[in-house]
Amino acid sequence: MSSSIKLSQYWRRIPFLILYYGIGRFLPSSYSIGGGFAKKFRYFCCKHIFEYCGKNVNIERMACFGSGFRIKIGDNSGIGLRCTVCSDIEILDNVLLGPECFFLTFNHAFRDKSRTVKSQGYQPRKKTVIGNDVWIGIECMFTPGRNIADGTIIAARTLVCKDFEAYSIIGGNPSRKIGERE
């Protein structure tokens, strides 16, 4: 029974995926001329694609999110220009996500030295959660299963490979705490 429900949900999303990937992602950026319509069009599509899509969500031009399954995004949050957001992600409220960020949800298996990495398949998927009031700079990359605590600021081009406490300011490759919000 549950698989038929999932299948029916999938089929209902297909027209909106076609609209988004065929038209919406190529429309102008939300803050350029004609951007108001583009922002509303992309929001309309994503409202029907994502598992949950809150109020006043901004999906920017050229954002890629695959089939949109298992994606939740809260109120007043957004996905930046040319971001890649795979499934198994939850973005809470008031999140600023800069351009060209990349979120991994799984990685290659590699533990068995007697076999090639290519032949070992993949590790299990891990969910990423981005807390409330988070600001993520341009070109950040996230390894699978990250939990970004409330109030965190992530500097541009950071490789986020571990979790930090709330209200941290993090940066670098690999990521490290460089300050905290007061």
Short mmCIF file of N, CA and C in Angstrom, two decimals:
data_model
loop_
_atom_site.label_atom_id
_atom_site.label_comp_id
_atom_site.label_asym_id
_atom_site.label_seq_id
_atom_site.Cartn_x
_atom_site.Cartn_y
_atom_site.Cartn_z
N MET A 1 0.82 -1.20 0.00
CA MET A 1 0.00 0.00 0.00
C MET A 1 0.86 1.26 0.00
N SER A 2 1.89 1.30 0.87
CA SER A 2 2.71 2.50 0.95
C SER A 2 3.49 2.76 -0.34
N SER A 3 3.93 1.68 -1.05
CA SER A 3 4.65 1.88 -2.30
C SER A 3 3.74 2.48 -3.37
N SER A 4 2.45 2.12 -3.36
CA SER A 4 1.53 2.71 -4.34
C SER A 4 1.27 4.18 -4.02
N ILE A 5 1.29 4.54 -2.74
CA ILE A 5 1.14 5.95 -2.36
C ILE A 5 2.36 6.73 -2.85
N LYS A 6 3.55 6.19 -2.63
CA LYS A 6 4.76 6.85 -3.08
C LYS A 6 4.77 6.99 -4.60
N LEU A 7 4.33 5.96 -5.30
CA LEU A 7 4.29 6.00 -6.76
C LEU A 7 3.31 7.05 -7.24
N SER A 8 2.16 7.15 -6.60
CA SER A 8 1.18 8.16 -7.02
C SER A 8 1.71 9.57 -6.72
N GLN A 9 2.42 9.74 -5.61
CA GLN A 9 3.03 11.04 -5.32
C GLN A 9 4.06 11.40 -6.39
N TYR A 10 4.82 10.42 -6.81
CA TYR A 10 5.82 10.63 -7.85
C TYR A 10 5.17 11.11 -9.14
N TRP A 11 4.12 10.43 -9.57
CA TRP A 11 3.47 10.79 -10.84
C TRP A 11 2.84 12.16 -10.78
N ARG A 12 2.35 12.57 -9.62
CA ARG A 12 1.77 13.92 -9.49
C ARG A 12 2.84 15.01 -9.61
N ARG A 13 4.07 14.69 -9.28
CA ARG A 13 5.16 15.67 -9.32
C ARG A 13 5.75 15.85 -10.71
N ILE A 14 5.59 14.88 -11.57
CA ILE A 14 6.24 14.91 -12.87
C ILE A 14 5.92 16.16 -13.69
N PRO A 15 4.66 16.59 -13.82
CA PRO A 15 4.40 17.81 -14.61
C PRO A 15 5.13 19.03 -14.06
N PHE A 16 5.26 19.11 -12.74
CA PHE A 16 5.93 20.26 -12.13
C PHE A 16 7.45 20.16 -12.29
N LEU A 17 7.99 18.95 -12.28
CA LEU A 17 9.41 18.77 -12.58
C LEU A 17 9.71 19.19 -14.01
N ILE A 18 8.82 18.83 -14.94
CA ILE A 18 8.99 19.23 -16.34
C ILE A 18 8.93 20.75 -16.47
N LEU A 19 7.98 21.37 -15.79
CA LEU A 19 7.88 22.84 -15.82
C LEU A 19 9.13 23.50 -15.24
N TYR A 20 9.59 22.98 -14.11
CA TYR A 20 10.77 23.58 -13.48
C TYR A 20 12.00 23.41 -14.36
N TYR A 21 12.32 22.15 -14.72
CA TYR A 21 13.55 21.90 -15.47
C TYR A 21 13.47 22.34 -16.93
N GLY A 22 12.27 22.44 -17.47
CA GLY A 22 12.11 22.89 -18.85
C GLY A 22 12.06 24.39 -19.00
N ILE A 23 11.50 25.09 -18.00
CA ILE A 23 11.30 26.54 -18.10
C ILE A 23 11.86 27.27 -16.88
N GLY A 24 11.39 26.89 -15.68
CA GLY A 24 11.64 27.66 -14.47
C GLY A 24 13.08 27.92 -14.13
N ARG A 25 13.91 26.91 -14.28
CA ARG A 25 15.31 27.11 -13.88
C ARG A 25 16.07 28.04 -14.80
N PHE A 26 15.52 28.29 -16.01
CA PHE A 26 16.18 29.17 -16.97
C PHE A 26 15.67 30.61 -16.91
N LEU A 27 14.61 30.84 -16.16
CA LEU A 27 14.08 32.20 -16.04
C LEU A 27 15.09 33.07 -15.29
N PRO A 28 14.94 34.40 -15.37
CA PRO A 28 15.92 35.30 -14.74
C PRO A 28 16.02 35.10 -13.24
N SER A 29 17.12 35.55 -12.69
CA SER A 29 17.33 35.54 -11.25
C SER A 29 16.22 36.35 -10.57
N SER A 30 15.91 36.02 -9.35
CA SER A 30 14.80 36.62 -8.62
C SER A 30 14.93 38.13 -8.44
N TYR A 31 16.14 38.64 -8.46
CA TYR A 31 16.35 40.06 -8.18
C TYR A 31 16.74 40.85 -9.43
N SER A 32 16.53 40.28 -10.61
CA SER A 32 16.79 40.99 -11.85
C SER A 32 15.46 41.42 -12.48
N ILE A 33 15.53 42.09 -13.62
CA ILE A 33 14.31 42.50 -14.32
C ILE A 33 13.53 41.25 -14.71
N GLY A 34 12.25 41.22 -14.38
CA GLY A 34 11.42 40.05 -14.62
C GLY A 34 11.56 38.97 -13.57
N GLY A 35 12.37 39.24 -12.58
CA GLY A 35 12.65 38.25 -11.55
C GLY A 35 11.48 37.95 -10.64
N GLY A 36 10.58 38.90 -10.45
CA GLY A 36 9.43 38.67 -9.58
C GLY A 36 8.57 37.53 -10.09
N PHE A 37 8.29 37.55 -11.40
CA PHE A 37 7.52 36.46 -12.00
C PHE A 37 8.29 35.15 -11.90
N ALA A 38 9.60 35.20 -12.21
CA ALA A 38 10.43 33.99 -12.18
C ALA A 38 10.44 33.36 -10.78
N LYS A 39 10.56 34.20 -9.77
CA LYS A 39 10.58 33.71 -8.38
C LYS A 39 9.26 33.02 -8.05
N LYS A 40 8.13 33.63 -8.43
CA LYS A 40 6.82 33.04 -8.17
C LYS A 40 6.63 31.75 -8.94
N PHE A 41 7.10 31.69 -10.18
CA PHE A 41 6.97 30.49 -11.00
C PHE A 41 7.75 29.32 -10.40
N ARG A 42 9.00 29.58 -10.02
CA ARG A 42 9.81 28.51 -9.42
C ARG A 42 9.23 28.05 -8.08
N TYR A 43 8.72 29.00 -7.30
CA TYR A 43 8.09 28.64 -6.03
C TYR A 43 6.86 27.76 -6.27
N PHE A 44 6.04 28.13 -7.25
CA PHE A 44 4.85 27.34 -7.59
C PHE A 44 5.24 25.91 -7.94
N CYS A 45 6.27 25.76 -8.76
CA CYS A 45 6.71 24.41 -9.15
C CYS A 45 7.21 23.62 -7.93
N CYS A 46 8.07 24.25 -7.13
CA CYS A 46 8.68 23.55 -6.00
C CYS A 46 7.67 23.23 -4.91
N LYS A 47 6.64 24.03 -4.79
CA LYS A 47 5.57 23.75 -3.82
C LYS A 47 4.93 22.40 -4.13
N HIS A 48 4.91 22.02 -5.40
CA HIS A 48 4.33 20.74 -5.82
C HIS A 48 5.35 19.62 -5.96
N ILE A 49 6.63 19.96 -5.85
CA ILE A 49 7.69 18.95 -6.01
C ILE A 49 8.23 18.50 -4.66
N PHE A 50 8.58 19.44 -3.80
CA PHE A 50 9.23 19.12 -2.53
C PHE A 50 8.25 18.45 -1.57
N GLU A 51 8.80 17.70 -0.63
CA GLU A 51 7.99 17.09 0.42
C GLU A 51 7.30 18.17 1.25
N TYR A 52 8.03 19.27 1.52
CA TYR A 52 7.44 20.43 2.19
C TYR A 52 8.12 21.68 1.67
N CYS A 53 7.34 22.71 1.40
CA CYS A 53 7.87 23.99 0.93
C CYS A 53 7.10 25.09 1.65
N GLY A 54 7.77 25.80 2.55
CA GLY A 54 7.14 26.82 3.38
C GLY A 54 6.75 28.08 2.61
N LYS A 55 6.46 29.12 3.37
CA LYS A 55 6.04 30.41 2.79
C LYS A 55 7.27 31.24 2.46
N ASN A 56 7.13 32.07 1.41
CA ASN A 56 8.17 33.01 1.01
C ASN A 56 9.51 32.32 0.77
N VAL A 57 9.48 31.20 0.06
CA VAL A 57 10.69 30.45 -0.29
C VAL A 57 11.19 30.95 -1.64
N ASN A 58 12.50 31.11 -1.77
CA ASN A 58 13.10 31.57 -3.01
C ASN A 58 14.03 30.50 -3.56
N ILE A 59 13.66 29.93 -4.69
CA ILE A 59 14.52 28.98 -5.40
C ILE A 59 15.13 29.76 -6.56
N GLU A 60 16.43 29.94 -6.55
CA GLU A 60 17.08 30.79 -7.54
C GLU A 60 17.31 30.06 -8.86
N ARG A 61 17.67 30.86 -9.83
CA ARG A 61 17.94 30.41 -11.20
C ARG A 61 18.99 29.30 -11.21
N MET A 62 18.76 28.29 -12.03
CA MET A 62 19.67 27.17 -12.27
C MET A 62 19.92 26.27 -11.07
N ALA A 63 19.11 26.39 -10.01
CA ALA A 63 19.23 25.47 -8.88
C ALA A 63 18.84 24.07 -9.34
N CYS A 64 19.53 23.08 -8.84
CA CYS A 64 19.27 21.69 -9.22
C CYS A 64 18.98 20.89 -7.95
N PHE A 65 17.89 20.15 -7.95
CA PHE A 65 17.53 19.36 -6.77
C PHE A 65 17.02 17.98 -7.15
N GLY A 66 17.43 17.47 -8.30
CA GLY A 66 17.03 16.13 -8.73
C GLY A 66 15.53 16.01 -8.84
N SER A 67 14.97 14.96 -8.27
CA SER A 67 13.53 14.74 -8.32
C SER A 67 12.78 15.50 -7.22
N GLY A 68 13.52 16.09 -6.29
CA GLY A 68 12.89 16.85 -5.21
C GLY A 68 12.35 16.01 -4.07
N PHE A 69 12.48 14.68 -4.16
CA PHE A 69 12.01 13.81 -3.09
C PHE A 69 12.80 14.03 -1.82
N ARG A 70 12.15 13.93 -0.70
CA ARG A 70 12.75 14.05 0.62
C ARG A 70 13.50 15.38 0.80
N ILE A 71 12.94 16.44 0.21
CA ILE A 71 13.45 17.79 0.43
C ILE A 71 12.38 18.59 1.15
N LYS A 72 12.78 19.19 2.27
CA LYS A 72 11.89 20.08 3.02
C LYS A 72 12.60 21.42 3.16
N ILE A 73 11.86 22.50 2.93
CA ILE A 73 12.43 23.83 3.08
C ILE A 73 11.42 24.71 3.80
N GLY A 74 11.88 25.39 4.84
CA GLY A 74 11.01 26.17 5.71
C GLY A 74 10.76 27.59 5.22
N ASP A 75 10.00 28.32 6.00
CA ASP A 75 9.61 29.69 5.68
C ASP A 75 10.82 30.61 5.55
N ASN A 76 10.72 31.53 4.59
CA ASN A 76 11.72 32.59 4.38
C ASN A 76 13.12 32.05 4.10
N SER A 77 13.22 30.88 3.53
CA SER A 77 14.51 30.28 3.18
C SER A 77 14.65 30.22 1.68
N GLY A 78 15.83 29.87 1.22
CA GLY A 78 16.03 29.80 -0.22
C GLY A 78 17.17 28.89 -0.60
N ILE A 79 17.22 28.58 -1.89
CA ILE A 79 18.30 27.82 -2.49
C ILE A 79 18.93 28.76 -3.51
N GLY A 80 20.22 29.02 -3.38
CA GLY A 80 20.91 30.02 -4.18
C GLY A 80 21.14 29.64 -5.63
N LEU A 81 21.64 30.61 -6.40
CA LEU A 81 21.96 30.43 -7.81
C LEU A 81 22.87 29.22 -8.01
N ARG A 82 22.51 28.37 -8.96
CA ARG A 82 23.33 27.22 -9.37
C ARG A 82 23.70 26.28 -8.24
N CYS A 83 22.90 26.20 -7.18
CA CYS A 83 23.14 25.25 -6.09
C CYS A 83 22.70 23.86 -6.50
N THR A 84 23.35 22.86 -5.95
CA THR A 84 22.94 21.48 -6.14
C THR A 84 22.55 20.92 -4.78
N VAL A 85 21.27 20.62 -4.64
CA VAL A 85 20.71 20.11 -3.39
C VAL A 85 20.08 18.76 -3.71
N CYS A 86 20.68 17.70 -3.21
CA CYS A 86 20.13 16.37 -3.46
C CYS A 86 19.02 16.07 -2.46
N SER A 87 18.44 14.92 -2.58
CA SER A 87 17.38 14.55 -1.64
C SER A 87 17.94 14.36 -0.24
N ASP A 88 17.07 14.08 0.70
CA ASP A 88 17.47 13.86 2.10
C ASP A 88 18.08 15.11 2.73
N ILE A 89 17.40 16.23 2.54
CA ILE A 89 17.84 17.47 3.16
C ILE A 89 16.65 18.20 3.74
N GLU A 90 16.85 18.79 4.90
CA GLU A 90 15.82 19.61 5.53
C GLU A 90 16.44 20.97 5.84
N ILE A 91 15.88 22.00 5.24
CA ILE A 91 16.32 23.37 5.45
C ILE A 91 15.23 24.04 6.26
N LEU A 92 15.56 24.50 7.47
CA LEU A 92 14.55 25.08 8.34
C LEU A 92 14.30 26.55 7.96
N ASP A 93 13.79 27.36 8.86
CA ASP A 93 13.36 28.72 8.55
C ASP A 93 14.51 29.73 8.53
N ASN A 94 14.34 30.75 7.69
CA ASN A 94 15.24 31.91 7.62
C ASN A 94 16.68 31.53 7.29
N VAL A 95 16.85 30.66 6.30
CA VAL A 95 18.18 30.22 5.88
C VAL A 95 18.57 30.96 4.60
N LEU A 96 19.74 31.57 4.61
CA LEU A 96 20.33 32.21 3.43
C LEU A 96 21.35 31.24 2.86
N LEU A 97 21.12 30.78 1.66
CA LEU A 97 22.01 29.81 1.02
C LEU A 97 22.61 30.47 -0.21
N GLY A 98 23.91 30.73 -0.17
CA GLY A 98 24.60 31.43 -1.24
C GLY A 98 24.67 30.63 -2.53
N PRO A 99 25.18 31.25 -3.58
CA PRO A 99 25.29 30.59 -4.88
C PRO A 99 26.28 29.44 -4.89
N GLU A 100 26.02 28.49 -5.77
CA GLU A 100 26.91 27.39 -6.12
C GLU A 100 27.33 26.51 -4.96
N CYS A 101 26.45 26.33 -3.98
CA CYS A 101 26.71 25.38 -2.90
C CYS A 101 26.36 23.97 -3.37
N PHE A 102 26.98 22.98 -2.78
CA PHE A 102 26.81 21.59 -3.21
C PHE A 102 26.66 20.70 -1.98
N PHE A 103 25.57 19.94 -1.94
CA PHE A 103 25.27 19.07 -0.81
C PHE A 103 25.33 17.61 -1.26
N LEU A 104 26.21 16.82 -0.66
CA LEU A 104 26.29 15.38 -0.93
C LEU A 104 25.38 14.64 0.05
N THR A 105 24.71 13.60 -0.43
CA THR A 105 23.89 12.80 0.48
C THR A 105 24.44 11.38 0.65
N PHE A 106 25.34 10.99 -0.21
CA PHE A 106 25.99 9.68 -0.07
C PHE A 106 27.36 9.75 -0.72
N ASN A 107 28.17 8.73 -0.47
CA ASN A 107 29.53 8.71 -0.97
C ASN A 107 29.86 7.28 -1.40
N HIS A 108 30.96 7.12 -2.08
CA HIS A 108 31.39 5.79 -2.49
C HIS A 108 31.84 4.97 -1.28
N ALA A 109 31.58 3.68 -1.31
CA ALA A 109 32.14 2.76 -0.31
C ALA A 109 33.59 2.50 -0.71
N PHE A 110 34.47 2.35 0.28
CA PHE A 110 35.90 2.21 -0.05
C PHE A 110 36.69 1.37 0.94
N ARG A 111 36.05 0.76 1.92
CA ARG A 111 36.75 0.06 3.00
C ARG A 111 37.47 -1.22 2.58
N ASP A 112 36.96 -1.93 1.60
CA ASP A 112 37.51 -3.22 1.18
C ASP A 112 38.69 -2.99 0.22
N LYS A 113 39.92 -3.13 0.72
CA LYS A 113 41.10 -2.87 -0.10
C LYS A 113 41.33 -3.93 -1.18
N SER A 114 40.67 -5.06 -1.06
CA SER A 114 40.85 -6.12 -2.05
C SER A 114 40.01 -5.88 -3.31
N ARG A 115 39.14 -4.87 -3.27
CA ARG A 115 38.29 -4.54 -4.42
C ARG A 115 38.50 -3.08 -4.80
N THR A 116 38.22 -2.77 -6.05
CA THR A 116 38.32 -1.38 -6.48
C THR A 116 37.20 -0.56 -5.85
N VAL A 117 37.44 0.71 -5.68
CA VAL A 117 36.40 1.60 -5.13
C VAL A 117 35.17 1.56 -6.03
N LYS A 118 35.39 1.56 -7.31
CA LYS A 118 34.28 1.56 -8.27
C LYS A 118 33.36 0.35 -8.09
N SER A 119 33.92 -0.79 -7.72
CA SER A 119 33.12 -2.02 -7.60
C SER A 119 32.42 -2.17 -6.25
N GLN A 120 32.69 -1.26 -5.29
CA GLN A 120 32.13 -1.40 -3.94
C GLN A 120 30.79 -0.72 -3.75
N GLY A 121 30.33 0.00 -4.74
CA GLY A 121 29.02 0.65 -4.60
C GLY A 121 29.08 1.90 -3.74
N TYR A 122 28.00 2.14 -3.03
CA TYR A 122 27.87 3.38 -2.26
C TYR A 122 27.59 3.11 -0.79
N GLN A 123 27.95 4.09 0.04
CA GLN A 123 27.59 4.05 1.45
C GLN A 123 26.11 4.43 1.56
N PRO A 124 25.48 4.11 2.67
CA PRO A 124 24.07 4.50 2.85
C PRO A 124 23.89 6.02 2.81
N ARG A 125 22.71 6.44 2.35
CA ARG A 125 22.38 7.87 2.32
C ARG A 125 22.33 8.42 3.74
N LYS A 126 22.70 9.70 3.87
CA LYS A 126 22.63 10.37 5.17
C LYS A 126 21.90 11.70 4.98
N LYS A 127 21.02 12.01 5.90
CA LYS A 127 20.22 13.23 5.82
C LYS A 127 21.01 14.42 6.35
N THR A 128 20.90 15.56 5.66
CA THR A 128 21.49 16.82 6.11
C THR A 128 20.37 17.70 6.64
N VAL A 129 20.61 18.35 7.79
CA VAL A 129 19.65 19.28 8.37
C VAL A 129 20.34 20.62 8.58
N ILE A 130 19.73 21.67 8.06
CA ILE A 130 20.23 23.03 8.25
C ILE A 130 19.25 23.74 9.17
N GLY A 131 19.73 24.19 10.32
CA GLY A 131 18.89 24.80 11.35
C GLY A 131 18.33 26.16 10.96
N ASN A 132 17.68 26.80 11.90
CA ASN A 132 17.08 28.12 11.70
C ASN A 132 18.15 29.21 11.72
N ASP A 133 17.89 30.29 10.97
CA ASP A 133 18.74 31.49 11.00
C ASP A 133 20.19 31.15 10.68
N VAL A 134 20.41 30.44 9.57
CA VAL A 134 21.75 30.06 9.13
C VAL A 134 22.09 30.83 7.87
N TRP A 135 23.33 31.28 7.77
CA TRP A 135 23.82 31.98 6.58
C TRP A 135 24.98 31.17 6.02
N ILE A 136 24.84 30.73 4.76
CA ILE A 136 25.85 29.92 4.10
C ILE A 136 26.37 30.71 2.91
N GLY A 137 27.68 30.92 2.87
CA GLY A 137 28.31 31.71 1.81
C GLY A 137 28.42 30.96 0.50
N ILE A 138 28.99 31.63 -0.47
CA ILE A 138 29.12 31.11 -1.83
C ILE A 138 30.06 29.90 -1.89
N GLU A 139 29.71 28.95 -2.74
CA GLU A 139 30.54 27.79 -3.10
C GLU A 139 30.94 26.91 -1.92
N CYS A 140 30.06 26.71 -0.98
CA CYS A 140 30.33 25.79 0.13
C CYS A 140 29.95 24.37 -0.29
N MET A 141 30.69 23.40 0.21
CA MET A 141 30.40 21.99 -0.07
C MET A 141 30.17 21.28 1.25
N PHE A 142 29.18 20.38 1.26
CA PHE A 142 28.78 19.66 2.47
C PHE A 142 28.91 18.17 2.25
N THR A 143 29.63 17.49 3.14
CA THR A 143 29.70 16.04 3.10
C THR A 143 28.38 15.47 3.63
N PRO A 144 28.09 14.21 3.36
CA PRO A 144 26.79 13.64 3.76
C PRO A 144 26.54 13.67 5.27
N GLY A 145 25.29 13.92 5.65
CA GLY A 145 24.85 13.80 7.03
C GLY A 145 25.20 14.95 7.95
N ARG A 146 25.43 16.12 7.43
CA ARG A 146 25.78 17.26 8.28
C ARG A 146 24.55 17.81 8.99
N ASN A 147 24.74 18.24 10.22
CA ASN A 147 23.71 18.93 11.00
C ASN A 147 24.25 20.32 11.31
N ILE A 148 23.70 21.31 10.63
CA ILE A 148 24.14 22.69 10.81
C ILE A 148 23.24 23.31 11.86
N ALA A 149 23.81 23.67 13.00
CA ALA A 149 23.04 24.15 14.15
C ALA A 149 22.48 25.55 13.89
N ASP A 150 21.45 25.91 14.66
CA ASP A 150 20.80 27.22 14.56
C ASP A 150 21.83 28.34 14.68
N GLY A 151 21.64 29.39 13.88
CA GLY A 151 22.44 30.59 13.99
C GLY A 151 23.84 30.52 13.43
N THR A 152 24.19 29.43 12.78
CA THR A 152 25.54 29.25 12.25
C THR A 152 25.77 30.12 11.02
N ILE A 153 26.99 30.61 10.88
CA ILE A 153 27.43 31.31 9.67
C ILE A 153 28.57 30.49 9.09
N ILE A 154 28.48 30.20 7.80
CA ILE A 154 29.51 29.42 7.12
C ILE A 154 30.16 30.30 6.06
N ALA A 155 31.46 30.51 6.17
CA ALA A 155 32.20 31.37 5.26
C ALA A 155 32.23 30.78 3.85
N ALA A 156 32.45 31.64 2.88
CA ALA A 156 32.53 31.23 1.49
C ALA A 156 33.58 30.15 1.28
N ARG A 157 33.27 29.22 0.39
CA ARG A 157 34.18 28.15 -0.04
C ARG A 157 34.62 27.21 1.08
N THR A 158 33.79 27.04 2.07
CA THR A 158 34.10 26.13 3.17
C THR A 158 33.71 24.71 2.79
N LEU A 159 34.54 23.74 3.15
CA LEU A 159 34.21 22.33 3.02
C LEU A 159 33.69 21.88 4.38
N VAL A 160 32.38 21.74 4.50
CA VAL A 160 31.75 21.41 5.79
C VAL A 160 31.77 19.89 5.94
N CYS A 161 32.68 19.41 6.80
CA CYS A 161 32.88 17.97 6.95
C CYS A 161 32.66 17.50 8.37
N LYS A 162 32.20 18.38 9.26
CA LYS A 162 31.84 17.99 10.62
C LYS A 162 30.82 18.99 11.14
N ASP A 163 30.23 18.67 12.28
CA ASP A 163 29.19 19.51 12.86
C ASP A 163 29.77 20.42 13.94
N PHE A 164 29.12 21.57 14.15
CA PHE A 164 29.55 22.55 15.13
C PHE A 164 28.37 22.96 15.99
N GLU A 165 28.66 23.59 17.15
CA GLU A 165 27.59 24.03 18.04
C GLU A 165 26.89 25.27 17.45
N ALA A 166 25.73 25.58 18.02
CA ALA A 166 24.91 26.71 17.56
C ALA A 166 25.68 28.02 17.64
N TYR A 167 25.39 28.91 16.74
CA TYR A 167 25.94 30.27 16.65
C TYR A 167 27.44 30.31 16.40
N SER A 168 27.97 29.25 15.81
CA SER A 168 29.38 29.23 15.42
C SER A 168 29.55 29.96 14.09
N ILE A 169 30.74 30.49 13.88
CA ILE A 169 31.15 30.98 12.57
C ILE A 169 32.24 30.02 12.13
N ILE A 170 32.03 29.39 10.99
CA ILE A 170 32.98 28.37 10.55
C ILE A 170 33.50 28.70 9.15
N GLY A 171 34.68 28.20 8.86
CA GLY A 171 35.27 28.42 7.55
C GLY A 171 36.43 27.47 7.33
N GLY A 172 36.94 27.46 6.11
CA GLY A 172 38.13 26.70 5.79
C GLY A 172 37.88 25.37 5.13
N ASN A 173 39.01 24.74 4.76
CA ASN A 173 39.00 23.43 4.14
C ASN A 173 40.14 22.63 4.75
N PRO A 174 39.84 21.73 5.69
CA PRO A 174 38.52 21.34 6.18
C PRO A 174 37.95 22.41 7.13
N SER A 175 36.67 22.31 7.38
CA SER A 175 35.97 23.32 8.20
C SER A 175 36.50 23.32 9.62
N ARG A 176 36.56 24.55 10.18
CA ARG A 176 36.93 24.71 11.59
C ARG A 176 36.22 25.95 12.11
N LYS A 177 36.07 26.00 13.41
CA LYS A 177 35.42 27.15 14.04
C LYS A 177 36.39 28.33 14.01
N ILE A 178 35.91 29.47 13.46
CA ILE A 178 36.78 30.65 13.40
C ILE A 178 36.22 31.79 14.26
N GLY A 179 35.07 31.57 14.88
CA GLY A 179 34.47 32.58 15.74
C GLY A 179 33.09 32.14 16.18
N GLU A 180 32.41 33.04 16.86
CA GLU A 180 31.03 32.75 17.23
C GLU A 180 30.24 34.05 17.27
N ARG A 181 28.95 33.92 17.03
CA ARG A 181 28.06 35.08 17.08
C ARG A 181 27.79 35.41 18.54
N GLU A 182 27.78 36.68 18.85
CA GLU A 182 27.52 37.10 20.23
C GLU A 182 26.14 37.69 20.35
#
